[in-house]
Tab-separated table of C-alpha atoms in Angstrom:
chain	number	residue	atom	x	y	z
A	12	MET	CA	0.000	0.000	0.000
A	13	ALA	CA	1.527	3.296	-1.122
A	14	SER	CA	1.831	6.017	1.469
A	15	ARG	CA	0.328	9.410	0.824
A	16	LYS	CA	2.634	12.308	0.077
A	17	ARG	CA	3.000	14.559	3.095
A	18	LEU	CA	1.774	18.052	2.253
A	19	SER	CA	2.558	21.274	4.037
A	20	PRO	CA	-0.473	22.952	5.652
A	21	GLU	CA	-0.530	25.505	2.828
A	22	GLU	CA	-0.346	22.796	0.136
A	23	SER	CA	-3.106	20.852	1.873
A	24	ARG	CA	-5.379	23.920	2.013
A	25	LYS	CA	-4.654	24.771	-1.621
A	26	SER	CA	-5.359	21.204	-2.732
A	27	ALA	CA	-8.647	21.205	-0.811
A	28	LEU	CA	-9.723	24.546	-2.309
A	29	GLU	CA	-8.926	23.365	-5.844
A	30	ALA	CA	-10.963	20.200	-5.252
A	31	ALA	CA	-13.819	22.238	-3.768
A	32	ARG	CA	-13.763	24.553	-6.783
A	33	ALA	CA	-13.919	21.573	-9.165
A	34	LEU	CA	-16.858	20.096	-7.219
A	35	LEU	CA	-18.637	23.456	-7.269
A	36	ILE	CA	-18.333	23.736	-11.054
A	37	GLU	CA	-19.170	20.063	-11.706
A	38	ALA	CA	-22.055	19.483	-9.310
A	39	GLY	CA	-23.091	22.762	-7.684
A	40	PRO	CA	-22.621	24.283	-4.239
A	41	GLN	CA	-24.453	21.533	-2.338
A	42	SER	CA	-21.634	19.173	-3.352
A	43	VAL	CA	-18.954	21.213	-1.547
A	44	THR	CA	-18.797	19.188	1.663
A	45	LEU	CA	-15.853	18.178	3.825
A	46	LYS	CA	-16.565	14.518	3.035
A	47	ALA	CA	-16.624	15.030	-0.735
A	48	VAL	CA	-13.516	17.204	-0.774
A	49	SER	CA	-11.546	14.876	1.513
A	50	ALA	CA	-12.486	11.899	-0.703
A	51	ARG	CA	-11.389	13.766	-3.826
A	52	ILE	CA	-7.946	14.680	-2.471
A	53	GLY	CA	-7.339	11.493	-0.471
A	54	ARG	CA	-7.217	13.194	2.917
A	55	THR	CA	-9.189	12.546	6.049
A	56	HIS	CA	-12.282	14.392	7.127
A	57	ALA	CA	-10.391	15.338	10.309
A	58	ASN	CA	-7.603	16.880	8.225
A	59	LEU	CA	-10.052	19.222	6.493
A	60	LEU	CA	-11.793	19.979	9.776
A	61	HIS	CA	-8.407	21.075	11.120
A	62	HIS	CA	-7.923	23.477	8.189
A	63	PHE	CA	-11.446	24.868	7.771
A	64	GLY	CA	-13.342	24.117	10.992
A	65	SER	CA	-16.601	23.146	9.247
A	66	ALA	CA	-18.271	22.798	5.858
A	67	SER	CA	-19.368	26.435	6.063
A	68	GLY	CA	-15.750	27.385	6.846
A	69	LEU	CA	-14.628	25.502	3.728
A	70	GLN	CA	-17.308	27.232	1.636
A	71	LYS	CA	-16.324	30.643	2.995
A	72	GLU	CA	-12.661	30.004	2.150
A	73	LEU	CA	-13.706	28.789	-1.306
A	74	ALA	CA	-15.665	32.026	-1.812
A	75	ARG	CA	-12.585	34.019	-0.751
A	76	HIS	CA	-10.354	31.958	-3.082
A	77	LEU	CA	-12.709	32.456	-6.047
A	78	ALA	CA	-13.117	36.166	-5.383
A	79	GLU	CA	-9.397	36.828	-5.015
A	80	THR	CA	-8.548	34.834	-8.154
A	81	VAL	CA	-11.205	36.583	-10.224
A	82	CYS	CA	-10.375	40.042	-8.878
A	83	GLU	CA	-6.735	39.555	-9.883
A	84	SER	CA	-7.878	38.699	-13.422
A	85	ILE	CA	-10.217	41.709	-13.515
A	86	LYS	CA	-7.438	43.995	-12.273
A	87	ASP	CA	-5.160	42.727	-15.060
A	88	ALA	CA	-7.939	43.256	-17.617
A	89	VAL	CA	-8.620	46.816	-16.392
A	90	ARG	CA	-4.930	47.685	-16.650
A	91	ALA	CA	-4.705	46.098	-20.115
A	92	SER	CA	-7.764	48.076	-21.188
A	93	ARG	CA	-6.138	51.292	-19.969
A	94	ALA	CA	-3.018	50.453	-21.942
A	95	GLY	CA	-5.096	49.875	-25.083
A	96	LEU	CA	-4.522	46.098	-24.966
A	97	GLY	CA	-7.991	45.068	-23.820
A	98	SER	CA	-11.561	46.242	-23.691
A	99	PRO	CA	-14.335	46.921	-21.181
A	100	ARG	CA	-16.071	43.804	-22.549
A	101	GLU	CA	-13.218	41.663	-21.251
A	102	VAL	CA	-13.753	43.117	-17.762
A	103	VAL	CA	-17.492	42.425	-18.052
A	104	ASP	CA	-16.944	38.851	-19.242
A	105	LEU	CA	-14.519	38.106	-16.396
A	106	ALA	CA	-16.998	39.401	-13.806
A	107	PHE	CA	-19.960	37.544	-15.321
A	108	ASP	CA	-17.972	34.309	-15.752
A	109	ALA	CA	-16.885	34.446	-12.104
A	110	PHE	CA	-20.485	34.409	-10.926
A	111	ASP	CA	-21.719	32.016	-13.609
A	112	LYS	CA	-19.136	29.552	-14.966
A	113	GLU	CA	-16.916	29.667	-11.878
A	114	GLY	CA	-19.935	29.170	-9.613
A	115	ALA	CA	-19.510	32.158	-7.272
A	116	GLY	CA	-23.151	33.212	-7.693
A	117	ALA	CA	-24.515	29.758	-6.891
A	118	LEU	CA	-22.093	29.362	-3.984
A	119	ALA	CA	-23.021	32.721	-2.450
A	120	SER	CA	-26.751	31.986	-2.811
A	121	TRP	CA	-26.367	28.496	-1.319
A	122	MET	CA	-24.419	29.800	1.646
A	123	ILE	CA	-27.031	32.473	2.371
A	124	LEU	CA	-29.922	30.006	2.040
A	125	THR	CA	-28.241	27.550	4.403
A	126	GLY	CA	-27.809	30.166	7.111
A	127	ASN	CA	-24.181	31.139	6.648
A	128	GLU	CA	-24.800	34.802	7.479
A	129	ASP	CA	-21.348	36.090	6.573
A	130	ALA	CA	-21.353	34.215	3.263
A	131	LEU	CA	-20.705	37.219	1.083
A	132	THR	CA	-18.006	38.748	3.268
A	133	PRO	CA	-15.023	37.252	1.389
A	134	ILE	CA	-16.490	38.200	-1.993
A	135	VAL	CA	-17.386	41.722	-0.865
A	136	GLU	CA	-13.964	42.208	0.754
A	137	ALA	CA	-12.109	41.061	-2.382
A	138	ILE	CA	-14.192	43.342	-4.622
A	139	HIS	CA	-13.719	46.266	-2.217
A	140	GLN	CA	-9.962	45.690	-2.232
A	141	LEU	CA	-9.990	45.554	-6.049
A	142	VAL	CA	-11.858	48.853	-6.241
A	143	ASP	CA	-9.513	50.440	-3.696
A	144	GLU	CA	-6.571	49.426	-5.886
A	145	ILE	CA	-7.930	50.480	-9.281
A	146	ALA	CA	-10.138	53.438	-8.328
A	147	PRO	CA	-7.308	55.895	-7.555
A	148	GLU	CA	-5.795	55.063	-10.943
A	149	GLU	CA	-9.195	55.529	-12.620
A	150	ALA	CA	-10.447	58.539	-10.707
A	151	GLY	CA	-9.144	62.061	-10.900
A	152	SER	CA	-11.658	63.496	-8.438
A	153	HIS	CA	-14.065	62.500	-5.666
A	154	GLY	CA	-16.902	62.429	-8.228
A	155	ASP	CA	-14.900	60.052	-10.390
A	156	LEU	CA	-14.221	57.836	-7.378
A	157	ALA	CA	-17.959	57.621	-6.676
A	158	ARG	CA	-18.505	56.730	-10.348
A	159	VAL	CA	-16.023	53.838	-10.125
A	160	HIS	CA	-17.771	52.562	-6.981
A	161	GLU	CA	-21.202	52.833	-8.638
A	162	ASP	CA	-19.978	51.072	-11.796
A	163	THR	CA	-18.516	48.267	-9.688
A	164	LEU	CA	-21.743	47.871	-7.713
A	165	ALA	CA	-23.844	47.756	-10.881
A	166	LEU	CA	-21.473	45.332	-12.616
A	167	VAL	CA	-21.427	42.900	-9.675
A	168	LEU	CA	-25.205	43.039	-9.215
A	169	LEU	CA	-25.765	42.459	-12.932
A	170	ALA	CA	-23.295	39.551	-12.950
A	171	MET	CA	-24.813	37.941	-9.838
A	172	GLY	CA	-28.381	38.319	-11.108
A	173	ASP	CA	-27.446	37.040	-14.538
A	174	ALA	CA	-25.806	33.951	-13.025
A	175	LEU	CA	-28.955	33.132	-11.084
A	176	ILE	CA	-31.816	33.910	-13.489
A	177	GLY	CA	-30.332	35.719	-16.491
A	178	SER	CA	-30.805	33.128	-19.218
A	179	ALA	CA	-34.389	32.258	-18.250
A	180	LEU	CA	-35.373	35.914	-17.888
A	181	ALA	CA	-33.702	36.931	-21.160
A	182	ARG	CA	-35.509	34.128	-23.034
A	183	SER	CA	-38.806	35.129	-21.429
A	184	LEU	CA	-38.272	38.730	-22.574
A	185	LYS	CA	-37.169	37.512	-26.030
A	186	LEU	CA	-33.692	38.977	-25.558
A	187	PRO	CA	-30.373	37.322	-26.395
A	188	ASP	CA	-28.637	35.399	-23.590
A	189	THR	CA	-25.926	38.064	-23.645
A	190	ALA	CA	-28.362	40.934	-22.928
A	191	ALA	CA	-27.138	41.599	-19.371
A	192	ARG	CA	-23.485	41.445	-20.453
A	193	ASP	CA	-24.251	43.792	-23.349
A	194	ARG	CA	-25.956	46.224	-20.957
A	195	ALA	CA	-23.001	46.082	-18.546
A	196	GLU	CA	-20.575	46.760	-21.391
A	197	ARG	CA	-22.604	49.797	-22.535
A	198	MET	CA	-22.676	51.053	-18.947
A	199	LEU	CA	-18.880	50.894	-18.699
A	200	LEU	CA	-18.351	52.451	-22.129
A	201	ASN	CA	-20.735	55.320	-21.273
A	202	SER	CA	-19.036	55.826	-17.929
A	203	ILE	CA	-15.577	55.930	-19.540
A	204	ALA	CA	-16.835	58.389	-22.176
A	205	ALA	CA	-18.369	60.650	-19.502
A	206	ALA	CA	-15.147	60.562	-17.459
A	207	THR	CA	-12.984	61.563	-20.421
A	208	GLN	CA	-15.136	64.481	-21.554
A	209	PRO	CA	-13.753	67.902	-20.671
A	210	GLY	CA	-15.266	69.609	-17.610
């Protein structure tokens, strides 16, 4: 019988979060349990309990991991857009994909519905940190700073809503599946145009 490779605490946590992310994408948020994750990575339930404390602790750390990973990608896309190497649509697609394809919207909803009151804290904190980093670069005045905050709020709310009911609602309204993304892109383009117009 082969012995398991000994992992550092950080490697063990990272492995568990990667497995949890895969389970989230494959089978939805209800599948992100200590038992399922420990089985996937070949560790004991007690090992994961040591790292995360509970299933809700694991889910909260997964939300933080997803948010931080996505926010880094969005930050890179914003900077590329500023340098003329990207577009606002890339920023929109990254945000929408985080809540939809990466499962952050479903995970946040599941955590709230199952009584994990501080479920959104890691996501909100990561987005706030992202805005704090990019807003000073984007904003030349207090009014511009408020605009960046409002754009971020609208983008996140659109992405979250689209992940949860976007396709069904768009079909019902006879709109393309990309309608919410298209609206978010127009919002950002209009905001950029307004910010660059002289006084």
